[in-house]
CSV table of C-alpha atoms in Angstrom, one decimal:
chain,number,residue,atom,x,y,z
Z,108,MET,CA,78.7,-71.1,94.1
Z,109,THR,CA,77.4,-72.2,90.8
Z,110,LEU,CA,77.1,-70.7,87.3
Z,111,ALA,CA,73.3,-70.6,87.3
Z,112,SER,CA,73.4,-68.8,91.1
Z,113,ALA,CA,76.4,-66.4,89.6
Z,114,GLU,CA,74.1,-65.2,87.0
Z,115,ALA,CA,70.9,-65.1,88.5
Z,116,ASP,CA,69.4,-61.3,88.9
Z,117,LEU,CA,69.6,-59.4,92.0
Z,118,SER,CA,66.7,-57.7,93.6
Z,119,ILE,CA,65.5,-54.4,92.5
Z,120,GLU,CA,66.4,-52.9,95.5
Z,121,LEU,CA,69.7,-54.3,95.8
Z,122,SER,CA,70.8,-53.4,91.7
Z,123,GLN,CA,69.4,-49.7,92.5
Z,124,ALA,CA,71.5,-49.1,95.7
Z,125,ILE,CA,74.7,-51.1,94.0
Z,126,ALA,CA,74.1,-48.4,90.8
Z,127,ALA,CA,74.2,-45.8,93.1
Z,128,ARG,CA,77.2,-47.4,94.7
Z,129,VAL,CA,78.8,-47.5,91.4
Z,130,ARG,CA,78.1,-44.2,90.6
Z,131,GLU,CA,79.4,-42.8,93.5
Z,132,GLU,CA,82.4,-44.6,93.2
Z,133,LEU,CA,83.0,-43.1,89.3
Z,134,ALA,CA,82.7,-39.7,90.6
Z,135,ARG,CA,85.1,-39.9,93.3
Z,136,ARG,CA,87.8,-41.8,91.5
Z,137,ARG,CA,86.9,-40.0,88.5
Z,138,LEU,CA,86.8,-42.6,86.3
Z,139,SER,CA,85.0,-43.6,83.0
Z,140,ARG,CA,82.4,-46.4,82.3
Z,141,GLN,CA,84.3,-47.4,79.9
Z,142,ALA,CA,87.2,-47.4,82.1
Z,143,LEU,CA,85.1,-49.7,84.8
Z,144,ALA,CA,83.6,-51.9,82.5
Z,145,ASP,CA,87.8,-52.7,81.1
Z,146,LEU,CA,89.0,-53.3,84.4
Z,147,ALA,CA,85.3,-55.7,85.8
Z,148,ARG,CA,85.7,-57.3,82.1
Z,149,ILE,CA,82.0,-57.1,81.3
Z,150,SER,CA,80.6,-54.9,78.5
Z,151,ILE,CA,79.8,-51.3,78.4
Z,152,SER,CA,76.6,-52.1,77.3
Z,153,THR,CA,76.1,-54.6,80.1
Z,154,LEU,CA,77.1,-51.9,82.6
Z,155,GLU,CA,75.2,-49.0,81.1
Z,156,LYS,CA,71.8,-50.6,81.0
Z,157,ALA,CA,72.3,-51.7,84.9
Z,158,LEU,CA,73.1,-48.6,85.3
Z,159,ALA,CA,70.1,-47.1,83.9
Z,160,GLY,CA,67.9,-49.3,85.6
Z,161,ARG,CA,67.2,-51.3,82.0
Z,162,ARG,CA,68.4,-54.7,83.7
Z,163,PRO,CA,69.1,-55.7,87.3
Z,164,PHE,CA,73.0,-56.5,88.1
Z,165,THR,CA,73.3,-60.2,88.4
Z,166,LEU,CA,75.9,-61.6,91.2
Z,167,ALA,CA,78.7,-62.2,88.7
Z,168,THR,CA,78.7,-58.9,87.1
Z,169,THR,CA,78.5,-57.2,90.9
Z,170,ILE,CA,81.6,-59.5,91.8
Z,171,ARG,CA,83.7,-58.4,89.2
Z,172,LEU,CA,82.5,-54.6,89.6
Z,173,GLU,CA,84.0,-55.1,93.5
Z,174,GLU,CA,87.1,-56.6,92.4
Z,175,ALA,CA,87.5,-53.7,89.9
Z,176,LEU,CA,86.9,-51.0,92.2
Z,177,GLY,CA,88.1,-52.6,95.6
Z,178,ALA,CA,85.1,-52.0,97.5
Z,179,SER,CA,82.2,-54.0,98.0
Z,180,LEU,CA,78.9,-53.0,96.8
Z,181,ARG,CA,76.6,-54.7,98.9
Z,182,ALA,CA,77.4,-53.8,101.8
Z,183,PRO,CA,74.9,-51.9,103.9
Z,184,VAL,CA,74.9,-48.1,103.1
Z,185,ARG,CA,73.9,-45.3,105.5
Z,186,ALA,CA,70.9,-43.8,104.4
Z,187,THR,CA,71.1,-40.1,102.5
Z,188,THR,CA,67.6,-39.2,102.2
Z,189,SER,CA,64.7,-39.7,104.6
Z,190,PRO,CA,63.5,-43.4,104.4
Z,191,SER,CA,60.5,-44.8,102.8
Z,192,SER,CA,57.3,-43.1,103.8
Z,193,GLY,CA,55.4,-46.6,103.0
Z,194,LEU,CA,53.0,-44.4,101.1
Z,195,ALA,CA,53.3,-44.3,97.3
Z,196,PRO,CA,53.0,-41.1,95.4
Z,197,GLU,CA,49.2,-39.5,94.6
Z,198,THR,CA,50.4,-39.8,90.9
Z,199,LEU,CA,50.9,-43.7,91.5
Z,200,GLY,CA,47.7,-44.0,93.4
Z,201,ALA,CA,48.7,-43.1,97.0
Z,202,TYR,CA,48.5,-46.8,98.0
Z,203,SER,CA,50.1,-47.8,101.2
Z,204,ARG,CA,52.8,-51.1,101.0
Z,205,THR,CA,50.8,-52.9,103.8
Z,206,ALA,CA,47.2,-52.4,101.2
Z,207,VAL,CA,49.6,-53.8,98.2
Z,208,ALA,CA,51.7,-56.4,99.6
Z,209,TRP,CA,49.3,-59.7,98.0
Z,210,LEU,CA,50.9,-58.0,94.6
Z,211,GLU,CA,54.4,-58.6,95.3
Z,212,GLY,CA,56.0,-61.5,93.4
Z,213,GLU,CA,56.9,-63.4,90.4
Z,214,TYR,CA,54.4,-63.9,87.7
Z,215,LEU,CA,54.5,-65.5,84.5
Z,216,THR,CA,53.7,-62.6,81.8
Z,217,LEU,CA,52.3,-64.3,78.6
Z,218,ARG,CA,51.5,-62.3,75.4
Z,219,PRO,CA,51.5,-63.1,71.8
Z,220,SER,CA,54.5,-63.0,69.5
Z,221,PHE,CA,54.7,-59.9,67.5
Z,222,GLU,CA,56.7,-62.2,65.0
Z,223,ASP,CA,54.6,-64.8,64.8
Z,224,SER,CA,51.1,-64.5,65.4
Z,225,LYS,CA,50.5,-68.2,66.5
Z,226,ALA,CA,53.2,-68.3,68.8
Z,227,VAL,CA,53.3,-67.2,72.3
Z,228,TYR,CA,56.1,-65.1,73.8
Z,229,ALA,CA,56.5,-65.9,77.7
Z,230,TYR,CA,59.1,-64.3,80.2
Z,231,ARG,CA,59.0,-63.6,83.8
Z,232,THR,CA,57.9,-60.1,85.7
Z,233,GLU,CA,58.6,-59.2,89.3
Z,234,ILE,CA,57.1,-57.0,91.3
Z,235,ALA,CA,58.8,-55.5,94.8
Z,236,TRP,CA,58.2,-52.6,97.0
Z,237,ASP,CA,61.0,-50.2,96.2
Z,238,GLU,CA,62.1,-48.0,99.1
Z,239,ALA,CA,63.5,-45.1,96.6
Z,240,SER,CA,60.7,-44.4,95.3
Z,241,SER,CA,58.0,-45.5,97.9
Z,242,SER,CA,56.0,-47.6,95.7
Z,243,LEU,CA,55.6,-50.8,93.4
Z,244,ALA,CA,58.0,-51.5,91.2
Z,245,PHE,CA,57.9,-54.0,88.6
Z,246,ARG,CA,61.1,-56.0,86.6
Z,247,GLU,CA,61.1,-57.8,83.5
Z,248,ALA,CA,63.5,-60.9,83.0
Z,249,ALA,CA,63.8,-64.1,81.2
Z,250,ARG,CA,63.2,-62.1,78.1
Z,251,GLU,CA,64.4,-63.8,74.7
Z,252,ASP,CA,65.1,-60.2,73.2
Z,253,ALA,CA,67.1,-59.2,76.7
Z,254,ASP,CA,67.8,-55.6,74.7
Z,255,PHE,CA,64.0,-55.0,75.2
Z,256,THR,CA,63.2,-56.0,79.1
Z,257,GLN,CA,61.4,-53.3,81.0
Z,258,ASN,CA,61.1,-52.3,84.6
Z,259,GLY,CA,59.4,-49.1,85.8
Z,260,ALA,CA,56.3,-48.1,87.8
Z,261,VAL,CA,52.9,-49.5,89.3
Z,262,SER,CA,50.1,-47.4,89.7
Z,263,LEU,CA,46.8,-48.7,91.2
Z,264,SER,CA,43.9,-46.7,90.9
Z,265,ASN,CA,40.9,-47.0,93.2
Z,266,GLN,CA,38.8,-45.3,90.5
Z,267,SER,CA,38.9,-47.9,88.1
Z,268,GLY,CA,40.0,-50.5,90.0
Z,269,HIS,CA,43.4,-51.6,87.6
Z,270,ILE,CA,46.7,-51.7,87.9
Z,271,TYR,CA,48.9,-49.9,85.3
Z,272,LEU,CA,52.8,-51.0,84.7
Z,273,VAL,CA,54.3,-47.9,83.5
Z,274,THR,CA,57.9,-47.8,81.7
Z,275,ASN,CA,59.0,-44.3,81.1
Z,276,THR,CA,62.2,-44.1,79.2
Z,277,GLN,CA,63.0,-40.4,78.3
Z,278,GLY,CA,59.4,-39.6,77.7
Z,279,GLN,CA,59.1,-43.2,75.7
Z,280,PHE,CA,55.8,-44.7,77.1
Z,281,ARG,CA,54.9,-48.2,77.4
Z,282,LEU,CA,51.8,-49.4,79.4
Z,283,VAL,CA,50.5,-52.3,80.6
Z,284,ILE,CA,46.7,-52.4,82.0
Z,285,LEU,CA,45.8,-55.4,84.2
Z,286,GLY,CA,42.3,-56.1,86.0
Z,287,ARG,CA,42.2,-57.0,90.0
Z,288,PRO,CA,43.9,-60.7,90.0
Z,289,VAL,CA,40.8,-63.1,90.3
Z,290,THR,CA,40.7,-66.0,92.9
Z,291,GLY,CA,44.1,-67.8,91.8
Z,292,GLY,CA,45.8,-64.4,91.2
Z,293,GLU,CA,45.7,-64.4,87.9
Z,294,MET,CA,45.9,-60.9,86.1
Z,295,TYR,CA,44.4,-60.5,82.9
Z,296,GLY,CA,44.6,-57.3,80.5
Z,297,MET,CA,46.4,-55.2,77.5
Z,298,LEU,CA,50.1,-54.1,76.6
Z,299,THR,CA,50.5,-51.4,74.8
Z,300,THR,CA,54.0,-50.6,73.6
Z,301,LEU,CA,56.1,-50.0,70.0
Z,302,GLN,CA,56.8,-52.7,67.5
Z,303,ALA,CA,60.6,-52.9,66.8
Z,304,GLY,CA,60.2,-53.6,62.9
Z,305,HIS,CA,63.1,-53.0,60.0
Z,306,GLY,CA,66.1,-50.6,61.0
Z,307,SER,CA,65.2,-47.7,63.9
Z,308,HIS,CA,61.4,-48.2,62.6
Z,309,LEU,CA,58.9,-48.5,65.7
Z,310,THR,CA,55.2,-49.0,65.2
Z,311,PRO,CA,52.4,-48.8,68.2
Z,312,ALA,CA,50.9,-52.0,68.8
Z,313,ALA,CA,48.8,-53.6,71.1
Z,314,ALA,CA,48.0,-57.1,72.7
Z,315,PRO,CA,46.4,-59.1,75.1
Z,316,VAL,CA,48.4,-59.8,78.5
Z,317,ALA,CA,48.2,-62.2,81.4
Z,318,PHE,CA,50.1,-62.3,84.6
Z,319,ILE,CA,50.0,-65.6,86.3
Z,320,PRO,CA,51.7,-66.3,90.1
Z,321,LEU,CA,54.9,-68.0,89.2
Z,322,ARG,CA,54.5,-70.6,91.9
Z,323,ARG,CA,51.2,-72.0,90.7
Z,324,VAL,CA,53.3,-73.1,87.4
Z,325,SER,CA,55.0,-76.2,87.4
Z,326,ASP,CA,58.4,-75.9,85.1
Z,327,PRO,CA,57.4,-73.0,83.2
Z,328,ALA,CA,58.3,-72.4,79.9
Z,329,PHE,CA,60.3,-68.7,78.5
Z,330,GLY,CA,60.5,-67.4,75.0
Z,331,ARG,CA,58.8,-67.6,72.1
Z,332,ILE,CA,56.5,-70.9,72.6
Z,333,ALA,CA,55.4,-72.2,69.3
Z,334,GLY,CA,52.7,-75.0,68.5
Z,335,GLY,CA,53.7,-78.3,69.9
Z,336,GLY,CA,56.0,-76.8,72.5
Z,337,ALA,CA,56.0,-77.1,75.9
Z,338,HIS,CA,52.7,-75.3,77.9
Z,339,TYR,CA,51.8,-74.2,74.2
Z,340,ASP,CA,48.0,-75.4,74.1
Z,341,ASP,CA,47.5,-73.9,78.1
Z,342,TYR,CA,49.6,-70.9,77.6
Z,343,ARG,CA,47.2,-70.0,74.1
Z,344,ALA,CA,44.2,-70.8,76.4
Z,345,ILE,CA,45.2,-68.3,79.2
Z,346,LEU,CA,45.4,-65.6,76.4
Z,347,ALA,CA,42.0,-66.3,75.1
Z,348,ARG,CA,40.9,-65.9,78.2
Z,349,VAL,CA,41.4,-61.8,78.2
Z,350,THR,CA,39.1,-61.4,75.2
Z,351,ASP,CA,36.9,-64.4,76.2
Z,352,LYS,CA,36.2,-63.3,79.5
Z,353,GLY,CA,35.7,-59.4,78.9
Z,354,PHE,CA,38.9,-58.3,80.6
Z,355,ALA,CA,39.9,-56.4,77.7
Z,356,ARG,CA,38.7,-55.3,74.2
Z,357,PHE,CA,40.1,-54.8,70.8
Z,358,PHE,CA,38.5,-52.3,68.3
Z,359,THR,CA,38.9,-51.9,64.9
Z,360,GLY,CA,37.6,-49.9,62.1
């Protein structure tokens, strides 16, 4: 097993199944999360974020947890709830799984850097069907600021024709609104979030955002891409389409 494969993120569905198994083992053994983290030789922060769904499990972390618990976490688990209906809740648009299969996949995600207005921030977003919620879910990865990695539900509106990626963390919302894909599968729109400032200060912020099917990008660059960096000119041109082509509008007083 190579280091790269060991550190690879597991799928959304498998990560959720592993989290459920870990919580079950903790309750059955009356073991604290800190004690398990110590036994598995991982940080408590890594464990907490994975169990909360804020960060996917990696293969390496899963293997360490399995060794600490002496149990397989990746073995098939008998369903304790009714199987997914294949139909999303009405609050997410009541779409069927087959009707949104075209949206599943990995995307290069681009937005302006909040720290450097001339730079582009690039990361990866995976959209896949989640059996537990019977809806599409999204998960971010390859973010330079890993602590702010987002995941959540995907809503599709028949009325507006737009796609919404919604994060709800204890009542704190972050929203991406995307138009329907263009010919090459690209999607353009707007991100609304909170920008972290000094100390605990948070400021509402909005920015153009673009989702490009990862399969269409040769040797993608991730992180904060400044002028002269790999793909910088291409990334800036892609983001410019958001406003140039009318996919989103930004108004000031």
